[in-house]
Coordinates of C-alpha atoms in Angstrom, one line a residue:
M1 CA 4.2 -39.7 -37.6
P2 CA 0.7 -38.4 -37.4
M3 CA 0.0 -35.0 -35.4
Y4 CA -1.9 -36.1 -31.9
H5 CA -4.9 -33.8 -31.6
P6 CA -6.1 -33.9 -28.4
I7 CA -10.2 -34.9 -28.4
F8 CA -11.3 -33.2 -25.3
L9 CA -9.9 -29.7 -26.3
F10 CA -11.8 -30.2 -30.0
V11 CA -15.2 -31.3 -28.7
S12 CA -14.6 -28.4 -26.0
L13 CA -14.2 -25.7 -28.7
R14 CA -17.0 -27.2 -30.6
Y15 CA -19.4 -26.6 -27.9
L16 CA -18.1 -23.4 -26.8
W17 CA -18.1 -22.0 -30.5
N18 CA -21.5 -23.4 -31.7
F19 CA -22.8 -20.9 -34.1
Q20 CA -26.1 -22.9 -34.5
A21 CA -26.6 -23.0 -30.5
L22 CA -29.3 -21.3 -29.1
K23 CA -29.4 -17.3 -28.5
F24 CA -29.9 -17.8 -25.0
K25 CA -26.9 -20.0 -24.9
K26 CA -25.1 -17.6 -26.7
I27 CA -26.1 -14.9 -24.3
V28 CA -25.5 -17.0 -21.2
I29 CA -21.7 -17.1 -22.1
F30 CA -21.7 -13.7 -23.1
L31 CA -22.8 -12.5 -19.7
S32 CA -20.3 -14.9 -18.3
I33 CA -17.4 -13.6 -19.8
I34 CA -18.6 -9.9 -19.4
G35 CA -19.2 -10.7 -15.9
I36 CA -15.8 -12.2 -15.4
S37 CA -14.0 -8.9 -17.3
I38 CA -16.0 -6.3 -15.2
S39 CA -15.0 -8.2 -11.8
T40 CA -11.3 -8.6 -13.2
C41 CA -10.8 -4.7 -14.5
L42 CA -12.5 -3.4 -11.4
M43 CA -10.1 -5.6 -9.0
I44 CA -6.9 -4.5 -10.9
V45 CA -8.2 -0.8 -11.1
I46 CA -9.2 -0.8 -7.6
N47 CA -5.7 -2.7 -6.4
S48 CA -3.8 -0.1 -8.6
I49 CA -5.3 2.8 -6.7
M50 CA -5.0 1.3 -3.4
N51 CA -1.3 0.9 -4.2
G52 CA -1.0 4.6 -5.6
F53 CA -2.8 5.3 -2.1
Q54 CA 0.0 3.4 -0.1
H55 CA 2.8 4.7 -2.1
H56 CA 1.6 8.4 -1.3
F57 CA 1.4 7.3 2.2
E58 CA 5.2 6.0 2.3
K59 CA 6.7 8.5 0.4
N60 CA 5.1 11.5 1.5
I61 CA 4.6 10.8 4.8
L62 CA 6.6 8.4 6.2
S63 CA 9.4 9.7 4.4
F64 CA 9.7 12.8 6.5
I65 CA 9.2 11.3 9.9
P66 CA 11.3 8.6 11.4
H67 CA 9.7 4.9 11.3
V68 CA 11.1 4.1 14.4
I69 CA 12.7 6.2 17.3
I70 CA 14.7 4.4 20.0
T71 CA 15.4 6.0 23.4
N72 CA 15.0 6.0 27.1
Q73 CA 12.1 7.0 29.4
K74 CA 13.8 10.8 29.5
N75 CA 14.4 11.2 26.1
N76 CA 17.8 11.6 27.1
I77 CA 20.6 9.3 26.3
S78 CA 24.5 9.2 25.9
E79 CA 25.7 8.4 22.2
S80 CA 27.7 5.3 23.8
K81 CA 24.8 3.4 24.8
F82 CA 23.7 3.1 21.4
P83 CA 22.4 -1.0 20.7
K84 CA 24.9 -2.1 18.4
E85 CA 22.6 -5.4 17.5
I86 CA 20.1 -3.4 16.0
L87 CA 22.4 -3.1 12.9
K88 CA 22.2 -6.6 12.4
I89 CA 18.2 -6.1 11.1
R90 CA 18.4 -6.1 7.2
N91 CA 15.1 -3.9 6.7
I92 CA 16.9 -1.0 8.5
K93 CA 18.1 2.1 5.6
K94 CA 19.6 4.5 7.6
I95 CA 20.3 5.3 11.3
S96 CA 20.9 8.8 13.0
S97 CA 21.3 10.2 16.5
F98 CA 19.0 13.4 16.8
I99 CA 18.2 16.0 19.2
R100 CA 14.6 17.1 19.2
E101 CA 12.9 18.9 21.9
E102 CA 9.1 21.0 21.9
A103 CA 9.6 24.7 22.7
I104 CA 7.2 27.9 22.3
V105 CA 7.8 29.5 19.2
K106 CA 6.5 33.3 19.0
S107 CA 6.6 36.1 16.8
L108 CA 5.9 39.6 16.8
K109 CA 2.2 38.6 16.1
E110 CA 1.7 34.9 16.8
I111 CA 2.3 32.4 19.4
T112 CA 2.3 28.3 19.1
I113 CA 4.2 25.3 19.8
G114 CA 7.0 23.7 17.4
E115 CA 9.5 21.1 17.2
V116 CA 12.6 21.9 17.2
I117 CA 15.2 19.1 16.0
G118 CA 19.0 19.7 15.8
I119 CA 20.3 18.9 12.5
D120 CA 24.0 17.6 11.8
T121 CA 25.5 19.6 9.5
S122 CA 27.9 16.9 8.3
N123 CA 24.9 14.7 7.6
Y124 CA 22.6 15.7 4.7
T125 CA 20.8 12.3 4.5
D126 CA 18.8 13.3 7.5
V127 CA 17.2 16.6 5.6
S128 CA 17.7 15.2 2.0
D129 CA 13.6 14.6 1.0
Y130 CA 13.2 18.1 2.3
N131 CA 14.7 19.7 -1.1
I132 CA 16.1 22.5 0.8
K133 CA 19.4 23.7 -0.9
N134 CA 22.5 24.1 0.7
I135 CA 20.4 23.5 4.1
L136 CA 23.8 22.4 5.9
F137 CA 25.6 25.2 4.7
K138 CA 22.8 27.4 6.0
L139 CA 22.8 26.2 9.5
R140 CA 26.6 25.8 9.9
S141 CA 27.0 29.2 10.7
E142 CA 27.6 30.7 14.2
K143 CA 24.8 33.1 14.0
N144 CA 21.2 31.6 15.2
Y145 CA 19.6 30.7 12.1
A146 CA 16.8 28.3 11.6
I147 CA 14.4 26.7 8.7
I148 CA 10.7 26.5 9.4
G149 CA 8.0 24.9 7.4
K150 CA 6.0 27.0 5.1
A151 CA 2.7 26.4 7.0
L152 CA 4.4 27.6 10.1
S153 CA 5.8 30.6 8.4
K154 CA 2.6 31.5 7.8
Q155 CA 1.0 30.9 11.0
L156 CA 3.7 33.2 12.7
H157 CA 3.0 35.9 9.8
V158 CA 7.0 35.6 9.0
N159 CA 9.2 35.3 6.2
I160 CA 12.8 35.0 5.5
G161 CA 14.7 37.3 7.6
D162 CA 12.4 37.9 10.2
K163 CA 13.2 36.4 13.6
I164 CA 11.6 34.2 16.0
N165 CA 11.8 33.5 19.8
L166 CA 12.3 29.9 20.8
V167 CA 11.1 29.8 24.5
V168 CA 12.5 26.7 26.0
P169 CA 12.4 25.5 29.9
Y170 CA 15.2 24.3 32.0
N171 CA 16.2 20.9 31.2
M172 CA 17.0 19.9 34.6
T173 CA 16.1 17.8 37.7
S174 CA 15.4 20.5 40.1
N175 CA 11.6 21.3 40.3
F176 CA 12.5 25.1 41.3
L177 CA 14.7 25.6 38.3
R178 CA 11.6 23.9 36.0
Q179 CA 9.9 26.8 36.6
F180 CA 12.2 29.2 34.4
S181 CA 12.5 29.4 31.0
R182 CA 15.0 31.0 28.5
K183 CA 14.2 33.3 25.3
F184 CA 16.3 32.5 22.2
H185 CA 16.4 34.4 19.4
F186 CA 16.7 32.6 16.1
E187 CA 16.6 34.4 12.1
I188 CA 14.8 32.3 9.7
K189 CA 17.5 31.3 6.7
D190 CA 14.8 29.5 4.5
I191 CA 11.8 27.9 4.3
F192 CA 11.1 24.1 3.3
V193 CA 8.1 22.7 1.9
T194 CA 7.0 19.4 2.0
H195 CA 2.9 19.2 1.5
N196 CA 3.0 17.2 4.7
D197 CA 2.0 17.9 8.3
V198 CA 5.3 18.6 9.3
D199 CA 5.2 22.0 7.7
Y200 CA 3.2 22.6 10.6
Y201 CA 5.8 22.2 13.3
Q202 CA 9.3 21.7 12.5
I203 CA 11.7 23.9 13.1
F204 CA 15.4 23.1 12.2
I205 CA 18.6 24.6 13.7
N206 CA 22.4 23.4 14.2
K207 CA 22.6 20.8 16.3
K208 CA 25.4 22.4 18.3
K209 CA 23.2 25.1 19.5
A210 CA 20.1 22.4 19.8
T211 CA 22.6 21.1 22.6
K212 CA 23.1 24.6 24.5
L213 CA 19.3 25.2 23.6
F214 CA 17.9 22.1 25.8
H215 CA 20.7 21.8 28.0
Y216 CA 22.0 18.4 26.8
K217 CA 25.5 17.3 28.0
K218 CA 28.5 16.4 26.2
N219 CA 27.5 13.7 23.9
Y220 CA 24.0 13.2 25.2
I221 CA 21.3 13.1 22.4
T222 CA 16.9 12.3 22.8
G223 CA 17.8 9.1 20.7
W224 CA 18.4 8.0 17.3
R225 CA 16.0 7.8 14.5
L226 CA 15.6 4.7 12.4
W227 CA 14.3 4.6 9.2
L228 CA 13.4 1.6 6.9
K229 CA 13.4 0.3 3.5
N230 CA 9.9 -1.3 4.1
P231 CA 8.3 0.8 6.7
L232 CA 4.8 -0.8 6.2
S233 CA 6.3 -4.5 7.5
L234 CA 8.0 -3.2 10.5
N235 CA 8.8 -5.6 13.1
V236 CA 8.4 -4.2 16.5
Q237 CA 9.5 -6.8 18.9
E238 CA 12.5 -7.8 16.6
I239 CA 13.7 -4.3 17.4
K240 CA 12.9 -4.4 21.0
K241 CA 14.7 -7.4 21.4
L242 CA 17.3 -6.1 20.1
S243 CA 17.7 -2.6 21.8
N244 CA 19.1 -3.8 25.3
H245 CA 15.7 -2.5 27.0
L246 CA 15.4 0.7 25.6
R247 CA 11.9 2.5 24.8
V248 CA 10.9 2.1 21.2
I249 CA 8.3 3.8 19.5
D250 CA 7.5 3.5 16.0
W251 CA 5.6 5.4 13.5
R252 CA 2.1 3.5 13.9
E253 CA 1.8 5.5 17.3
K254 CA 1.0 8.3 15.0
K255 CA 0.1 7.7 11.7
G256 CA -1.3 4.3 12.5
E257 CA -4.9 4.9 12.1
L258 CA -4.5 6.6 8.9
F259 CA -2.6 3.3 7.1
L260 CA -5.4 1.6 8.6
V261 CA -8.3 3.1 7.4
I262 CA -6.5 2.7 3.6
Q263 CA -5.9 -1.2 4.2
I264 CA -9.5 -1.6 5.3
E265 CA -10.7 0.5 2.5
K266 CA -8.7 -1.7 0.1
Y267 CA -10.4 -5.1 1.6
I268 CA -13.9 -3.8 1.5
M269 CA -13.2 -2.5 -2.2
L270 CA -11.8 -6.1 -3.0
F271 CA -14.6 -7.8 -1.0
L272 CA -17.3 -6.0 -3.3
C273 CA -15.4 -7.3 -6.2
I274 CA -15.3 -10.7 -5.4
L275 CA -19.0 -10.6 -5.0
I276 CA -19.4 -9.6 -8.5
F277 CA -16.9 -12.0 -9.7
L278 CA -18.9 -14.4 -7.9
V279 CA -21.9 -13.6 -9.8
S280 CA -20.1 -13.9 -13.0
S281 CA -18.8 -17.3 -11.8
L282 CA -22.7 -18.5 -11.3
N283 CA -23.4 -17.9 -14.7
I284 CA -20.6 -19.9 -16.2
I285 CA -22.2 -22.7 -13.3
I286 CA -25.4 -22.2 -15.3
T287 CA -23.8 -22.8 -19.0
V288 CA -21.8 -25.7 -17.9
T289 CA -24.7 -27.4 -16.0
T290 CA -26.4 -27.1 -19.4
Y291 CA -24.3 -28.1 -21.3
C292 CA -23.9 -31.0 -18.9
I293 CA -27.7 -32.0 -19.0
E294 CA -28.1 -31.3 -22.9
K295 CA -25.0 -33.8 -23.8
Q296 CA -25.8 -36.2 -21.9
K297 CA -26.1 -38.8 -24.6
T298 CA -23.1 -37.1 -26.3
I299 CA -21.5 -38.5 -23.0
L300 CA -23.0 -41.8 -23.7
I301 CA -22.1 -42.6 -27.0
L302 CA -18.1 -41.2 -26.0
K303 CA -17.8 -43.0 -23.0
S304 CA -19.0 -46.2 -24.9
Q305 CA -16.2 -45.6 -27.4
G306 CA -13.9 -45.7 -24.6
L307 CA -13.3 -42.1 -23.8
S308 CA -11.8 -42.0 -20.2
S309 CA -13.9 -40.1 -17.2
W310 CA -11.0 -37.6 -16.8
K311 CA -11.0 -36.5 -20.3
T312 CA -14.9 -36.0 -19.9
I313 CA -14.1 -33.9 -17.0
L314 CA -11.4 -32.0 -19.1
I315 CA -14.0 -31.1 -21.6
F316 CA -16.0 -29.3 -19.2
V317 CA -13.1 -28.2 -17.4
T318 CA -11.8 -26.4 -20.7
I319 CA -14.9 -24.7 -21.6
G320 CA -15.1 -23.2 -18.3
F321 CA -11.3 -22.1 -18.5
L322 CA -12.2 -20.9 -22.0
I323 CA -14.7 -18.5 -20.7
S324 CA -13.0 -17.4 -17.8
L325 CA -9.4 -17.0 -20.0
I326 CA -11.3 -14.7 -22.5
G327 CA -12.9 -12.5 -19.7
N328 CA -9.7 -12.1 -17.8
F329 CA -7.8 -11.1 -20.9
L330 CA -10.5 -8.4 -21.8
G331 CA -10.9 -7.4 -18.0
T332 CA -6.9 -7.0 -17.6
M333 CA -6.7 -5.1 -21.1
T334 CA -9.3 -3.2 -20.4
S335 CA -8.0 -2.1 -16.9
I336 CA -4.5 -1.4 -18.4
I337 CA -6.1 1.0 -20.7
L338 CA -8.0 2.6 -18.3
I339 CA -4.7 3.3 -16.1
K340 CA -2.5 4.2 -18.9
Q341 CA -4.9 7.0 -20.1
K342 CA -5.5 8.0 -16.7
F343 CA -8.1 10.5 -17.4
F344 CA -11.4 8.7 -17.0
L345 CA -10.3 7.6 -13.8
K346 CA -8.7 10.7 -12.5
Y347 CA -12.4 12.3 -13.7
C348 CA -14.2 9.8 -11.6
M349 CA -12.1 10.3 -8.3
N350 CA -12.6 13.7 -8.8
I351 CA -16.0 13.0 -8.8
L352 CA -16.0 11.8 -5.5
F353 CA -13.2 13.1 -4.1
S354 CA -12.6 17.0 -4.5
D355 CA -8.7 18.2 -5.2
I356 CA -7.7 14.7 -5.1
N357 CA -4.0 13.7 -6.8
V358 CA -3.0 10.0 -6.2
P359 CA -0.8 7.8 -8.5
I360 CA -2.7 5.1 -9.6
I361 CA 0.5 2.3 -9.9
I362 CA 0.0 -1.4 -11.4
Q363 CA 1.8 -3.9 -10.3
P364 CA 2.8 -7.3 -12.6
L365 CA 2.3 -10.0 -9.4
D366 CA -0.7 -8.5 -8.3
V367 CA -2.7 -8.6 -12.0
L368 CA -1.1 -11.9 -12.3
F369 CA -2.4 -12.8 -9.0
I370 CA -5.6 -11.7 -9.7
N371 CA -6.2 -13.4 -13.0
S372 CA -4.5 -16.6 -11.2
I373 CA -7.2 -16.5 -9.0
S374 CA -10.1 -15.8 -11.0
I375 CA -9.1 -18.8 -13.4
L376 CA -8.7 -21.4 -11.0
L377 CA -12.2 -20.0 -8.6
T378 CA -13.2 -20.5 -12.0
I379 CA -12.5 -24.2 -12.6
S380 CA -13.6 -25.2 -8.8
S381 CA -17.1 -23.7 -9.1
I382 CA -17.9 -26.1 -12.2
L383 CA -15.8 -29.1 -11.0
Y384 CA -18.9 -30.0 -9.1
V385 CA -21.8 -30.2 -11.6
V386 CA -19.0 -31.6 -13.9
L387 CA -18.0 -34.6 -11.5
K388 CA -22.0 -35.6 -10.8
T389 CA -22.2 -36.2 -14.6
V390 CA -19.2 -38.1 -15.1
Q391 CA -20.4 -40.0 -12.4
S392 CA -23.6 -41.1 -14.1
T393 CA -23.2 -44.5 -16.1
P394 CA -24.5 -45.2 -19.4
N395 CA -26.2 -48.0 -17.9
N396 CA -28.0 -45.4 -15.6
I397 CA -28.8 -42.9 -18.4
L398 CA -30.4 -45.6 -21.1
L399 CA -32.3 -47.5 -18.3
H400 CA -33.9 -43.5 -17.6
E401 CA -34.2 -42.7 -21.4
Q402 CA -37.9 -43.1 -22.5

């Protein structure tokens, strides 16, 4: 049996790779391919940089603060009131009870405000991200040991082995007793470094000592901390419905503005890339329109020979598709090379932002999505021109032929 050769593919390739064509047409095709390549490359690179920013935000900022806190209005609740219904939420990674209060931190030279957190010495997962060796063993001692952040230690001018004073008010209902405060001496057992805001204010002590320090009743805590598998897809309303009317605080109350800025920058840069792509699409429209006008007689001959309208449409759609495909391929390969070798992008980022080190993460699904949208927009942009050309019948063309 003879092999089937689609005529629309043969004709479209002939039009696209016609070496006898005018230089102007070749330049237009070349500019169309280059325009799509640049827009695709920019969209992939910018998307990868924004993914890096998002990953940096999620790993180095959100990993050191609870994504959700469940407590009551007094920040003092019995452990027996734990809302078990929230365990049904699939996005939850881990849950832990905690004791946390603010206190005045004094050293021999300085004074500041810190956040004292009681650490359960039987639960390592709460502090695993801090990379402190033997942290549970260090806090398990009967002595008053504390672990503070590097930035806080510099602010207080203290080091390992030095002592600090934690000054806290009585946590009682009497307004008279609220006026008094107690001072507790703690020895610095270790110093952690996270390169995060928590280095400036967090202080770890034994949970049992925190209970005595803040005058919590037996089996009473500040609340429960929730870490999510994907904190960026947090559904606060779902948690509030399952928390038995308790107070729900999510990470966006403190860090939401920073995340919003990252998202806005991402959308602005993608918008600029889309504008570049629209310019390149305009070049393709010009190219296809030129072919449609020039090849009207050829279309007349083909239609007279029995070529159907949809095959005529396929000829010009294939031309636009091939231009878009070549441009997307070149743009994708260029972006991957730039991302993999890193030096050029790092150099450009350091020119715009001094001392910045953000990972550039390329996602295959994002690359596939960008290429698919680019090709679909290119094809849709030329359909109108092609349809208008196909609607012209051989009789109308011959009628206006001089």
